[in-house]
Coordinates of C-alpha atoms in Angstrom, one line a residue:
M30 CA 32.6 15.9 15.3
H31 CA 35.2 13.3 14.6
R32 CA 34.5 10.2 12.5
K33 CA 35.4 7.9 15.3
Q34 CA 33.0 9.6 17.7
A35 CA 30.2 9.5 15.1
S36 CA 30.7 5.8 14.5
Q37 CA 30.6 5.1 18.2
L38 CA 27.4 7.0 18.5
F39 CA 25.6 5.1 15.7
K40 CA 26.8 1.7 17.0
A41 CA 24.9 2.6 20.2
Q42 CA 21.8 3.9 18.3
T43 CA 21.0 1.2 15.8
A44 CA 17.3 1.2 16.5
C45 CA 15.1 4.0 15.2
H46 CA 13.9 6.5 17.8
S47 CA 10.2 6.0 18.6
G48 CA 9.8 7.8 21.9
Y49 CA 7.9 10.8 20.5
K50 CA 4.8 11.9 22.4
G51 CA 1.7 11.3 20.4
W52 CA 1.7 12.1 16.7
L53 CA 3.3 15.5 16.8
G54 CA 5.8 14.5 19.6
G55 CA 4.9 17.6 21.6
M56 CA 6.7 19.8 19.0
D57 CA 5.4 22.7 17.1
L58 CA 6.8 21.8 13.7
F59 CA 5.5 24.8 11.7
E60 CA 6.6 28.0 13.4
G61 CA 9.6 29.9 12.3
T62 CA 11.8 29.7 9.1
G63 CA 14.4 27.2 10.2
G64 CA 17.9 28.6 10.6
C65 CA 21.3 27.1 11.1
M66 CA 21.1 23.3 11.5
R67 CA 23.7 20.6 11.7
F68 CA 23.5 16.9 12.2
V69 CA 25.2 13.6 11.2
F70 CA 23.2 10.6 10.0
E71 CA 23.4 7.1 8.5
R72 CA 22.9 7.4 4.7
D73 CA 21.0 4.1 4.3
K74 CA 18.4 5.0 7.0
L75 CA 17.6 8.4 5.6
L76 CA 17.5 7.0 2.0
N77 CA 15.0 4.4 3.1
M78 CA 12.8 7.1 4.6
V79 CA 13.1 9.3 1.5
S80 CA 12.3 6.4 -0.8
I81 CA 9.0 5.8 1.1
A82 CA 8.2 9.5 0.9
K83 CA 8.6 9.4 -2.9
G84 CA 5.6 7.2 -3.0
I85 CA 3.6 10.1 -1.7
V86 CA 5.2 13.2 -3.2
S87 CA 4.9 14.0 -6.9
T88 CA 7.3 16.1 -9.0
N89 CA 4.3 17.7 -10.8
N90 CA 2.2 19.1 -7.9
F91 CA -0.3 21.9 -8.3
M92 CA 1.5 23.5 -5.4
A93 CA 5.3 23.7 -5.8
I94 CA 5.8 23.4 -2.0
L95 CA 4.3 19.9 -2.1
S96 CA 7.3 18.6 -4.1
N97 CA 9.4 19.2 -0.9
V98 CA 9.8 17.6 2.5
L99 CA 10.1 19.2 5.9
L100 CA 13.1 18.1 8.0
N101 CA 13.0 18.9 11.7
V102 CA 16.0 18.0 13.9
A103 CA 15.7 18.1 17.7
D104 CA 16.6 15.8 20.7
D105 CA 18.9 13.6 18.6
T106 CA 15.9 12.8 16.3
L107 CA 15.3 13.7 12.6
T108 CA 11.6 14.0 11.7
L109 CA 10.7 13.9 8.1
I110 CA 7.2 15.1 7.0
C111 CA 5.7 15.1 3.5
T112 CA 2.2 15.3 2.0
D113 CA 0.2 15.6 -1.2
T114 CA -2.7 17.1 0.9
K115 CA -4.6 13.7 0.8
V116 CA -1.8 11.3 1.9
S117 CA 0.8 12.3 4.5
M118 CA 3.7 10.7 6.2
R119 CA 5.7 11.4 9.4
S120 CA 8.8 9.3 10.0
T121 CA 11.6 9.5 12.5
M122 CA 15.2 8.3 12.9
S123 CA 18.1 8.7 15.3
V124 CA 20.8 11.2 14.3
D125 CA 23.7 13.0 16.1
V126 CA 22.4 16.6 16.4
Q127 CA 24.9 19.3 16.8
D128 CA 22.6 22.2 16.0
E129 CA 18.8 21.9 16.0
G130 CA 16.6 23.4 13.4
K131 CA 14.1 22.7 10.6
I132 CA 14.1 23.3 6.8
V133 CA 12.2 22.4 3.7
V134 CA 14.1 20.8 0.8
N135 CA 13.2 19.3 -2.6
L136 CA 12.5 15.6 -2.1
D137 CA 13.5 14.4 -5.6
K138 CA 16.9 16.1 -5.4
L139 CA 17.6 14.9 -1.9
A140 CA 16.8 11.4 -2.9
G141 CA 19.1 11.7 -5.9
I142 CA 22.0 13.0 -3.8
L143 CA 21.7 10.3 -1.2
S144 CA 21.5 7.6 -3.9
S145 CA 24.7 8.8 -5.5
L146 CA 26.6 8.6 -2.2
S147 CA 28.1 5.4 -0.7
S148 CA 26.8 3.9 2.6
G149 CA 28.2 5.5 5.7
L150 CA 27.9 8.6 7.8
I151 CA 26.8 11.9 6.2
E152 CA 27.0 15.4 7.6
F153 CA 24.1 17.7 6.9
T154 CA 24.6 21.5 7.5
C155 CA 22.0 24.2 6.8
D156 CA 22.8 27.9 6.9
E157 CA 20.3 30.5 5.7
N158 CA 18.8 29.3 2.4
K159 CA 21.1 26.4 1.5
V160 CA 22.1 23.0 2.7
A161 CA 25.6 21.4 2.5
I162 CA 25.6 17.6 2.3
K163 CA 28.9 15.7 2.5
P164 CA 30.2 12.3 3.6
I165 CA 32.1 12.3 6.9
D166 CA 34.9 10.2 5.3
S167 CA 35.5 12.3 2.2
K168 CA 36.6 15.8 1.6
R169 CA 36.2 15.6 -2.1
V170 CA 32.4 15.3 -2.3
K171 CA 30.1 18.1 -1.3
F172 CA 26.6 19.1 -2.4
N173 CA 24.9 22.4 -1.8
L174 CA 21.1 22.2 -2.1
K175 CA 18.7 25.2 -1.8
C176 CA 16.1 25.1 0.8
L177 CA 12.8 26.9 1.3
S178 CA 11.0 28.6 4.2
V179 CA 9.3 26.4 6.7
D180 CA 6.5 28.9 6.9
N181 CA 5.4 27.9 3.3
F182 CA 4.9 24.2 4.2
P183 CA 1.3 23.2 4.8
E184 CA 0.2 22.7 8.4
L185 CA -1.0 19.2 9.1
K186 CA -3.6 18.4 11.7
W187 CA -4.1 15.0 13.4
D188 CA -7.1 13.6 15.2
V189 CA -6.5 10.0 16.2
Q190 CA -9.6 8.1 17.3
H191 CA -10.8 4.5 17.4
E192 CA -7.3 3.1 17.7
F193 CA -6.7 -0.7 17.5
S194 CA -3.7 -3.0 16.7
V195 CA -3.2 -5.4 13.8
V196 CA -0.3 -7.7 13.0
S197 CA 1.3 -6.1 10.0
V198 CA 1.7 -9.5 8.2
S199 CA -2.0 -10.1 8.5
L200 CA -2.9 -6.6 7.2
R201 CA -0.6 -7.0 4.2
R202 CA -2.1 -10.4 3.4
M203 CA -5.6 -8.9 3.5
L204 CA -4.6 -5.9 1.4
K205 CA -3.0 -8.2 -1.2
V206 CA -6.4 -9.9 -1.6
V207 CA -8.4 -6.7 -2.1
L208 CA -6.3 -4.0 -3.7
D209 CA -6.5 -5.2 -7.3
S210 CA -10.3 -5.1 -7.2
V211 CA -10.6 -1.4 -6.3
S212 CA -12.5 0.5 -9.0
D213 CA -10.7 3.3 -10.9
D214 CA -14.0 4.8 -12.3
P215 CA -14.2 8.4 -10.7
S216 CA -18.0 8.5 -11.5
R217 CA -18.4 5.7 -9.0
Y218 CA -16.1 7.3 -6.4
F219 CA -17.7 5.3 -3.5
M220 CA -16.0 2.1 -5.0
C221 CA -12.6 3.8 -5.5
G222 CA -11.3 2.5 -2.2
V223 CA -11.2 -0.4 0.3
Y224 CA -14.0 -0.8 2.7
F225 CA -12.9 -1.4 6.3
E226 CA -15.6 -2.9 8.4
A227 CA -16.0 -4.7 11.8
C228 CA -18.0 -7.9 11.2
D229 CA -18.6 -10.5 14.0
G230 CA -15.6 -9.3 15.9
K231 CA -13.3 -9.6 12.9
L232 CA -11.7 -6.9 10.7
R233 CA -13.1 -7.2 7.2
L234 CA -11.8 -5.6 4.0
V235 CA -13.9 -5.5 0.9
S236 CA -13.3 -4.0 -2.6
T237 CA -15.3 -4.1 -5.9
N238 CA -15.4 -2.5 -9.3
G239 CA -18.9 -3.8 -10.1
R240 CA -17.5 -6.8 -12.1
R241 CA -15.5 -8.5 -9.5
L242 CA -15.3 -8.5 -5.7
A243 CA -12.6 -9.3 -3.2
L244 CA -13.1 -10.0 0.6
A245 CA -10.6 -10.7 3.3
E246 CA -11.0 -10.8 7.1
D247 CA -9.1 -11.7 10.2
N248 CA -9.5 -11.8 13.9
V249 CA -7.4 -8.9 15.2
G250 CA -8.8 -8.6 18.8
F251 CA -10.4 -5.4 19.9
L252 CA -12.3 -3.4 17.2
P253 CA -14.4 -0.3 17.5
D254 CA -18.1 -1.1 16.9
S255 CA -18.6 1.9 14.6
L256 CA -15.9 0.8 12.1
G257 CA -17.1 1.3 8.5
Y258 CA -14.9 3.5 6.3
I259 CA -13.8 3.7 2.6
V260 CA -10.1 4.1 2.4
P261 CA -8.4 5.3 -0.9
P262 CA -5.7 2.8 -2.1
K263 CA -2.7 5.0 -2.3
A264 CA -1.6 4.9 1.4
L265 CA -2.6 1.2 1.6
V266 CA -0.4 0.3 -1.4
L267 CA 2.5 2.4 0.2
F268 CA 2.1 0.4 3.4
S269 CA 2.1 -2.9 1.6
K270 CA 5.2 -2.2 -0.4
S271 CA 7.3 -0.2 2.0
L272 CA 6.7 -1.3 5.6
S273 CA 7.9 -4.8 6.4
G274 CA 8.2 -6.8 9.6
N275 CA 6.0 -8.9 11.8
D276 CA 5.3 -6.4 14.5
D277 CA 1.9 -4.9 15.2
V278 CA 0.8 -1.7 13.6
K279 CA -2.0 0.6 14.9
L280 CA -4.9 1.7 12.8
S281 CA -6.9 4.7 13.8
F282 CA -10.0 6.3 12.2
N283 CA -12.0 9.5 12.6
D284 CA -14.7 10.8 10.4
N285 CA -12.3 12.2 7.8
S286 CA -9.0 10.3 8.1
M287 CA -7.3 7.0 8.6
Y288 CA -3.8 6.5 10.2
I289 CA -1.4 3.6 10.0
I290 CA 1.1 3.9 12.8
S291 CA 4.3 1.8 13.2
D292 CA 7.3 2.4 15.5
N293 CA 8.9 5.1 13.4
I294 CA 6.5 5.8 10.5
T295 CA 2.9 7.1 10.5
L296 CA 0.9 7.3 7.3
S297 CA -2.4 9.2 7.1
T298 CA -5.0 9.4 4.3
T299 CA -8.3 11.2 3.9
L300 CA -11.3 9.0 3.6
I301 CA -13.8 8.7 0.8
D302 CA -17.1 10.4 1.8
G303 CA -19.8 8.1 0.5
N304 CA -21.8 4.8 1.1
F305 CA -20.1 1.6 0.0
P306 CA -22.4 -0.7 -2.0
N307 CA -24.3 -3.5 -0.3
Y308 CA -21.7 -6.1 -1.3
R309 CA -23.5 -8.9 0.6
R310 CA -26.1 -9.0 -2.1
V311 CA -23.6 -10.2 -4.7
I312 CA -21.9 -12.9 -2.6
P313 CA -23.2 -16.1 -4.2
E314 CA -25.0 -18.7 -2.2
N315 CA -26.0 -22.3 -3.1
Q316 CA -23.3 -22.9 -5.7
D317 CA -23.7 -26.6 -6.4
K318 CA -20.8 -27.0 -8.9
V319 CA -17.3 -27.2 -7.5
L320 CA -14.0 -27.5 -9.3
E321 CA -10.5 -28.1 -7.8
V322 CA -7.5 -27.1 -9.8
D323 CA -3.8 -26.7 -9.4
K324 CA -3.2 -23.0 -8.9
N325 CA 0.1 -22.6 -10.7
E326 CA -1.0 -24.7 -13.7
F327 CA -4.1 -22.5 -14.0
I328 CA -2.1 -19.3 -13.8
S329 CA 0.3 -20.5 -16.4
A330 CA -2.5 -21.5 -18.8
L331 CA -4.1 -18.1 -18.4
S332 CA -0.8 -16.3 -19.0
R333 CA -0.3 -18.2 -22.3
A334 CA -3.9 -17.6 -23.3
K335 CA -3.4 -13.9 -22.7
Q336 CA -0.9 -13.8 -25.6
I337 CA -3.8 -14.3 -28.0
V338 CA -6.7 -12.4 -26.4
D339 CA -8.1 -9.2 -27.9
A340 CA -6.8 -6.5 -25.6
K341 CA -10.1 -4.5 -26.0
I342 CA -12.2 -7.4 -24.7
N343 CA -9.7 -9.4 -22.6
K344 CA -11.8 -12.5 -22.7
V345 CA -10.9 -16.1 -22.3
S346 CA -13.3 -19.1 -22.4
L347 CA -13.3 -21.8 -19.7
T348 CA -14.9 -25.1 -20.5
V349 CA -15.4 -27.4 -17.5
S350 CA -16.2 -31.1 -18.0
N351 CA -15.4 -34.3 -16.2
A352 CA -11.8 -34.1 -14.8
K353 CA -10.8 -31.4 -17.4
L354 CA -10.7 -27.7 -17.7
T355 CA -10.1 -26.2 -21.2
V356 CA -8.7 -22.7 -21.4
S357 CA -9.2 -21.1 -24.9
A358 CA -8.7 -17.7 -26.4
S359 CA -9.2 -16.3 -29.9
S360 CA -8.8 -13.1 -31.8
D361 CA -9.7 -12.3 -35.4
N362 CA -6.5 -10.4 -35.9
I363 CA -4.1 -12.7 -34.0
G364 CA -5.2 -16.3 -33.9
S365 CA -6.3 -18.8 -31.3
S366 CA -5.1 -21.0 -28.5
T367 CA -6.4 -24.0 -26.5
E368 CA -5.0 -25.7 -23.4
E369 CA -6.3 -28.5 -21.2
I370 CA -5.7 -28.9 -17.5
A371 CA -6.5 -31.9 -15.3
V372 CA -9.0 -30.9 -12.5
F373 CA -11.2 -32.6 -10.0
Y374 CA -14.8 -32.0 -11.2
Q375 CA -17.8 -34.3 -11.7
G376 CA -20.9 -32.9 -13.4
E377 CA -22.3 -31.6 -16.6
E378 CA -20.2 -29.5 -19.0
V379 CA -20.3 -25.8 -18.3
V380 CA -18.8 -23.0 -20.5
F381 CA -18.3 -19.4 -19.3
N382 CA -16.3 -16.4 -20.5
V383 CA -14.2 -14.4 -18.0
N384 CA -11.9 -11.4 -18.0
V385 CA -8.4 -13.0 -18.1
D386 CA -6.9 -10.3 -15.8
Y387 CA -9.6 -10.6 -13.2
M388 CA -9.2 -14.4 -13.0
H389 CA -5.4 -14.2 -13.1
N390 CA -5.3 -11.6 -10.2
A391 CA -7.7 -13.6 -8.1
L392 CA -5.7 -16.8 -8.5
E393 CA -2.5 -15.1 -7.5
C394 CA -4.0 -14.0 -4.2
V395 CA -5.1 -17.5 -3.2
T396 CA -2.9 -19.3 -0.6
G397 CA -1.9 -22.9 -1.0
D398 CA -1.4 -25.0 -4.1
T399 CA -5.0 -25.9 -4.9
V400 CA -7.8 -23.5 -5.9
K401 CA -11.5 -24.1 -5.3
M402 CA -13.9 -22.6 -7.9
S403 CA -17.6 -22.7 -7.2
F404 CA -20.4 -21.8 -9.6
P405 CA -24.1 -22.6 -10.3
Q406 CA -24.4 -22.0 -14.0
P407 CA -22.6 -20.1 -16.9
L408 CA -23.8 -16.5 -16.3
K409 CA -23.8 -16.5 -12.5
P410 CA -20.9 -15.3 -10.3
I411 CA -17.9 -17.6 -9.8
T412 CA -16.3 -17.8 -6.3
I413 CA -12.5 -18.4 -6.1
E414 CA -10.9 -19.4 -2.8
S415 CA -8.3 -21.5 -1.2
M416 CA -9.0 -25.2 -0.4
T417 CA -7.8 -24.3 3.1
P418 CA -10.2 -21.5 4.5
D419 CA -8.2 -18.4 5.3
G420 CA -11.0 -15.8 5.5
S421 CA -10.7 -14.5 2.0
F422 CA -12.3 -15.1 -1.4
H423 CA -12.9 -13.5 -4.8
V424 CA -16.1 -13.3 -6.8
V425 CA -15.8 -12.8 -10.6
M426 CA -18.7 -12.1 -12.9
P427 CA -18.7 -14.0 -16.2
M428 CA -18.7 -11.9 -19.4
Q429 CA -21.8 -11.9 -21.6
V430 CA -20.0 -11.8 -24.9

């Protein structure tokens, strides 16, 4: 294929191909061992797909085959599939196919090769057990990469149910609120994920580690009544960081899996089998003390205080009095710090100790310039939210030290 012909083809195919039928596109991806395969693609598009896949695939897998990706080429479409057995991805892009086929290659090496090449059209040729990768406009550069049998790649099954649409910007906003509060304690596995729930016609996301809680909700339209699943954070973090745009994405759940489906990428993850705690019991009510503070000033003060805090305890003290918030930290081995911030508050003086990271993370998720903090007394939960209601808030438990 001449370079001019390839360039004309890709000018006409700037959008990623999304016309596959269902999740598997009507193709049997796992029979056979591949064979001769040749296609031309845009380096930047495949590099983007490979970069997202690296968020799933580890170089130190208990099964060597899981360090690889499956590439299937047919009908002018390249389909890339990868998995770590818990999180999987299927992505598609338009390519110029000269010979159809499918192979399995090492993801890390493929990513390194693509990164080393300049933007432009790349030719990919597979014959028997090796792949030749070379730029269309250069005869001096050529890589030969070994490939594996397609038969060794794990077969993936998909069962899409309870499908509904969410604006991707809205989903990313909610995930930003809740992801930091997910527990990492494996003994409390039922809190090691984000709880997806339908509540009063809204999609609600909740996370907690027992010492803080985050909640975000939004009206997304149609929701299945039976929605109530615990989703591990890995696929959610990958979606938040890798998939951009304002278009709708589809979410789908069954008893074992969740799917996030966009135009050319589908992520799937296994669900956590357990009962999420009754989070409603810890959401405070009747908090009669309210403080309003500039978000950026508060964040900056906490960042400075963190330079002094004992890393094992991670504690800062907050003293609230009329029109003033004092942020203080001390450590026997380091020293101490004190900083005062002007706030809107009228009432008796209250002192409470909090985890500096929990408070800092909660403030960063608040929209707007002013933060509202509500609390009844020193050892009771503190609610942190925006002055402009946006369907989200954090609850932080004071420290008893």
